[in-house]
Structures are given as C-alpha cells and as structure tokens.
Amino acid sequence: MALKRGRGVAAINYPTGMNLGGDPTHALVHSTPTGNFMVSLSSVDLGQGMRQVVAQICAETIGVPVERVIVDAADTDTGPLCMGTFASRGTHRIGNAVIQAAREARQVMLEVAAEALEVDAGDLETDGEGNIQVKGAPARAISITDAALAAHFRQGRAISGRGIFLVPRSYPEAATGAMKPATCYAHACTVAEVEVDDETGEVAVLSLKNVFEVGRAVNPKLVEQQLVGGAWMGMSHALYETTEPYYPSREHGPTDFNMYLMPGPGDVPRIETVVLERPAPDGPYGAKGTGEMCANPHIPAIANAIFDAVGVRIDTLPITPERILRALQERSRRAAA
Amino acid sequence: MELRKSYFADERDDHLVEVGKPRARTDALGHVTGASRFFADRNFPGMLHLKMVRSPHHHARIRAIDTAAAERLPGVVRILTARDVPHNLYTILTLIQVGPEDENVLATDKVRWQGEAVAAVLALSERAATEAAARVAVDYEVLPAVLDIDAALQAEAPIVNEYHGRNYYRYDSGECRKVRYGDVEAGFRAADHILDQTYSSSPIEHAPTETTGCIVVPEPGERFTCYTNTQAMFFTLDVVAMILEVPGHRLHMVGGTVGGGFGGKVDVIVEPIAVLAAKLTGRPVSFIYSRAEEMQVSSPRGAERIRIKDGVLRDGRIVARQVTAWLDAGAYSRHSTYGAQKAAAHFPGPYTIPNVAVDSYCIYTNRTPSSAMRGFGVTIGDFALEVQMDKLARLVGMHPLEFRCLNAYRDGDMKAHRQPTEGAALVECMQEASRLAGWPMAQHFYAMSSRRREA
C-alpha cells in the first residue's frame, strides 16, 4: 500500500459559436437624454457576467466611462434576437453586435457635438471620461451629457445604433464532411498532478496548472472566474460525476447534492492559470469564446496523471476509486498468472 | 491568474481603455448579499403549482390514464393530458430546420424513458399538486427497452422512437455524420504502430444552483408573460408559440438573473406546458423542477463511446486517425443531432494529420433524453483524444508535450473538415505550460510557432 504521485498533460482547442446552426445576435444602443447609454438585448446572463462584458465593450467603442452604460438583457419585448447563451458564443456574438450598434451611436453623437461646437465631426475625439473634444485642442470640448441634451432638445437627433452579427450557417458536405464549424478557436493546455492511494483507489488532485489562449481577456477577472470554475468542473467530471452510477439500473441515481458527488472545498487543488491572447480577427477586440472549454483539458490531464501514478488506464468516466481498484486488482491477477 | 503579454504582442493593440480592465461585476454585491432577484422570487395571487406525473418505466404503452381520484383531492384545479396540448409533437431544432418532430409535451400512446411526462397536475399548493400527481392512475403495458448503444444497433432491437423509424438519426450523409480526408487505410499501411482504443462516459448533470423553471402570468389582451431562466429567450418563445399554436406576439419572455445554465436550460421543456396551463386556467402558473427532477429528469450530458484508431510513425508523426463516436441521445433528439455533428467537426483534435476518417452517430435508446451541456460534442471527445495522445507518446517513447508539439496544427495547415487553420496558439499554450509546470522540453520546441511551420 502506498500513495503514488503522477503527472499528466492534455492540450485542446475549442470552437467559438454554433456555425452549424446559423448564429445571429442583434443589439440596439441608444442614449438617454443626459448621455447614458442603454444596450438592449434579449441575451441572457447565466451568472458568467455577460452584462459586465457587454458594458465594457460598449463603453470602449463609444468612448464613455463604463458606469454610463446600462445593459437591459433577457426580455423579448425590449431586446432583439439573440440565439442564446450557449456554444461559447456570448462574448463573441453579442460583443460584435454591440460594437456595431455602439459605433453607429458614437457617429451620431460626434455629429451632434460637431454641430454644437461648429467643427467637423472628423476632428473630434472622446476623452474616455465623458467629454468630446477637438483633437489637439482639448479646451474646445462638450460634455457627453450636453451633447445628448442638444441631440434630444435642440437638434432632434437620435443618438442610437443598430447592430447584428451573423455567422451564416455552414452545411456539411455529405460525402467529405467539408464544413466551417467555427471562425475562431481558443486553446488550452493543462498539467495535472495527482496522488493515488493504491489501497483505496482514491485520487487527490494536488495541482492544476492551466494555460489558456482566449483571444482577448475583455475583463481578466471574469476570465479568471470562468477558468477557475471550469477547472473545478473538469476535475469533477474526471473523478466524481454520474447521474446513473449503476446503469442500466437506475437505483442509487442521485437526487440531491448529498448523493451527487462533486469536489468539496477541501478537494480543490492549487490552481494556477496563465492567459495568452492571440486576437481573433473577427472577435470583439479579438475575444474568443472560452465558456465551455475551460472544463475540458483537466479531464484527460487527470486521467493521464493517474496512469503515470499507478500504471493503470481507466478509459471510462468518471474515474472512480472502484474502477481504479478493479484495474489494479486485474493487473495483479495477470501478473500472478 | 497571470496575463502573459509577451506572446502575440505584435498582433494586439494593448492601449484600450475599458477592454482589458479587471472590473468588478455590477451584480456581484447583489449575489453575495442575497439581494439579487431570481424568477422564482415572484409570487402572484391565485398562482397554481404544476407537478408532473412521470413514467416509472423505460418503455411502455399507455393503455389508460385515470385522473378522477386525483381531481377530487382538495386544492386540485385541473389535470392536463396529451389531448389538451394543441400541437403535441415537436423538436427544438425545428427552428433551424432540423427535424423530424419526435417528442410529445405530454405522452400520448407511449412513454419512451423513465421520467417522461404523462400528465400535468395544477393545484393551489405544491403539496396538493404532488399528492395529486401520485393519485393519477396510469395503466401501462411494459415494453422491452433498449438500454445501451450496442443493443440499439442490433437488427432485432425494438424501435425506441417511431418518428425516426430506426435507432439512430439519419443525416444527409447516411447513418452518421462523416468526415473523410486523405486515405486513412493507406495511412495505416504506412504506419509503424497502430493503436486502437475505446473510451466511454456516463451521463453528467449540469448541477446549476438554481433549478430549471418558469412562472407564467396571463395578461390583459390574451398575452402571457413568462418569467423564465431559459438560456435562449427567442428559442423558447418560438417553441412555445408552435406548441400552443398561438402567434408569437402573444408571448413575452422575461429573464433576469440566472443561477447557472451549463446547457441545461436550452431544452424548452417547462415553458410550453406552463404557458398552456396558464392559458387554460386563466391563472398564474409556477412550474419549477425539484432538485430530484433536475438531476434525474432534465437532460444530462449524454453518455458517449468513442473509438480511436491511430497510425503513428516511429518518429512520432501521426499519419492516420479513424474515429467512430456514438452519442447516446436517449429517447428523443433534443439537441443531440447537433452535438454529434459538432463532434464530427472537432475530430481529429488540434493536430495536423494527413489521413482522417470520422463517423459520428446520434443513437436513440430508452434512456433519459440527453442534450446540450458545456462542451457539447467536444468535452468527452477531448478526454478520448488526449488520453489517446498520452498512450501514443508512450508507445513511441516521446515526451508527451514534445509529441503534441510535433503534431500540433499551425496556421495554414488544412484541417480534416477542409478549413485552413487560422489563429492557432496550441504550441504556445504547451510552451507556457511546460514552463509553468517545470516540465522542460528540448530547446527547439520553444522556438516553434503556431504562425509558421519551420523548414
């Protein structure tokens, strides 16, 4: 009986979006009378922080402080079509639609400011702090609040914009499978270290070292939140989870979190994460989708680390202590025979 | 977490103002103080609670449904069965022209999985609805069930789903989605080693903090507001409209803060019957999965089996890869036809291999219908691919990172699905992982780039 350590690696890529279904998202942006910007979407924030990412993308594009962007999401009366929050598509598809809408709104805003300042709109820039100024002559400026008031009450102009981002559907060719499943891919590599008890079959994950290439981390804290949560989920898939532990018998099928096993706080290893950014040409500021892939590389990395530790391959998920013990016993039997 | 800006710096504008800022989420304070409102935090006068009567059998014919005893219980307002549903045959992907319709909202003549919805009980309290659901008497004739992929594909296997007529989904490419690139048999003949391995997985639950559900309120003007935690508002609206045969402008979907989805809330299961119940009773209706329903009734990640046969040269280059993947959809398609297709596109993984053949099957069994889950069509495939890569590296006696770098795709390489590789960064991820883990490779692997293949 011994505790045996092992190390394993896995490397993966992941497609952004659902090209094989046709994949539009539509966004609207408008200014309130005092120069706040409302983004209207039917897109859903599942808890990953979609609204925050949209606010930052909109603020960047219009050139206003992020506090002035309000995101109205998940309402079919006020928000235009979004296919949905799935397929790692949210940041990429919604972000692109918002950029297009925000650019149109920004253009109107600059034209309104130009008329108020009696200059050419092409000579104007935003300072990112709520003002529009003449390039090279920042004293000639108008606040965005005043520009929005002028647009509404003096010039009668709508500071608003429409955006839609569509990746047209790719139909696979029947004979060859030629298709375009995505326009960009994110990447990852994970190294896992484990300790396996060869008497009980229990696995402790000691560390997960992750490198993810995400195109652009629009909000690094939200990227970290996804990647650390994903690492936990990947570890859980590798070692713990099944809804049908004795299939085809449905007995002992878990019905609550006491029976559906997942790693608790004490089981979570040291997780180190490094992020690389190779911007996608069609991504919003280069961003790719990482919502799903962040649970993927850990599963094979842990499986490979278990083999490295105790020399048995478990090719069926989840890799439970029972499966490891049975494989170890089978190996001993073969060695004896 | 660390951002390593030295990679690909020349492809990036790092002088952005808001993009790249690690700002706190505006909803974080509400979440940690319990102030955030979820759909189920609403209550309406006269609201009814919906509970399902579910099949205890994997496969059975329904001879009769007797609701009389249940209807007499205090608090029970109405019990819905198949005949109450206007268009009681649907499939979610009809909206993107992927048919056929193959699933009932409430079972008609048959149940095809243990847990299938047979009747919907509406009562003044959850407790009354639950008690009444237990009193609905359903007379079943139990039928032989198909419980795994092999059994499904036997010639004499019972048909799981008559709308397909066979126990697999038929693509325009035939019994599976196919990818053919190069000549995989010639590749195997040229290989020094062949490795043929099979991997499998069990269904997995999404386990969101908040279970799937909705509350529907009838509004003046024959409109219905549906407060839902769906992941896709218009998908849900349009599927409800089709099933109820009402114009879409009668429906208003309202989401908000969602307690996790992970693909478990894209199936459009709770909304159609809840809107129908509100329409037929004229009262607000709440239909929220219990934790047990979330874990045993809602679609899990499907069980998969993946066979990978590789041909590899002594120097580590993979010259042929043949993948056969079977996704167990359970009794109905839901999103599985899409998942099997996405899997076909994903193989052979992020490696450049000159000869590839992929067959990806979507199989029907009398199992809980599976559907989308985080990494749909890819997660289990990556498990199989990357364990296989580890075995191959050991077979040829190479460092597992160096072996992957050698085979990694680079910009300009043609993929098996005939798209040129663009924006690759796999090599750089491995270089950085090697440094992070203190697991060094030979020096020349650090000079490799995804942007070009060295001479």
CSV table of C-alpha atoms in Angstrom, one decimal, chain A residues 106-126 132-135 140 142:
chain,number,residue,atom,x,y,z
A,106,ARG,CA,-21.0,57.1,-31.5
A,107,GLN,CA,-21.0,58.5,-35.0
A,108,VAL,CA,-24.3,60.4,-34.4
A,109,MET,CA,-23.0,61.6,-31.0
A,110,LEU,CA,-19.9,63.1,-32.7
A,111,GLU,CA,-22.1,64.7,-35.4
A,112,VAL,CA,-24.3,66.3,-32.7
A,113,ALA,CA,-21.2,67.5,-30.9
A,114,ALA,CA,-19.7,68.9,-34.1
A,115,GLU,CA,-22.8,70.9,-34.8
A,116,ALA,CA,-22.8,72.3,-31.2
A,117,LEU,CA,-19.0,73.1,-31.4
A,118,GLU,CA,-19.2,74.3,-35.0
A,119,VAL,CA,-16.4,72.0,-36.1
A,120,ASP,CA,-16.1,69.0,-38.3
A,121,ALA,CA,-17.1,65.6,-36.8
A,122,GLY,CA,-14.0,64.1,-38.1
A,123,ASP,CA,-11.9,66.4,-35.9
A,124,LEU,CA,-13.5,65.2,-32.7
A,125,GLU,CA,-12.4,62.5,-30.2
A,126,THR,CA,-13.7,61.3,-26.9
A,132,ILE,CA,-16.0,65.1,-26.6
A,133,GLN,CA,-13.1,67.4,-27.7
A,134,VAL,CA,-11.3,68.7,-30.7
A,135,LYS,CA,-8.3,66.7,-31.5
A,140,ARG,CA,-12.8,73.1,-27.3
A,142,ILE,CA,-18.6,69.5,-24.9
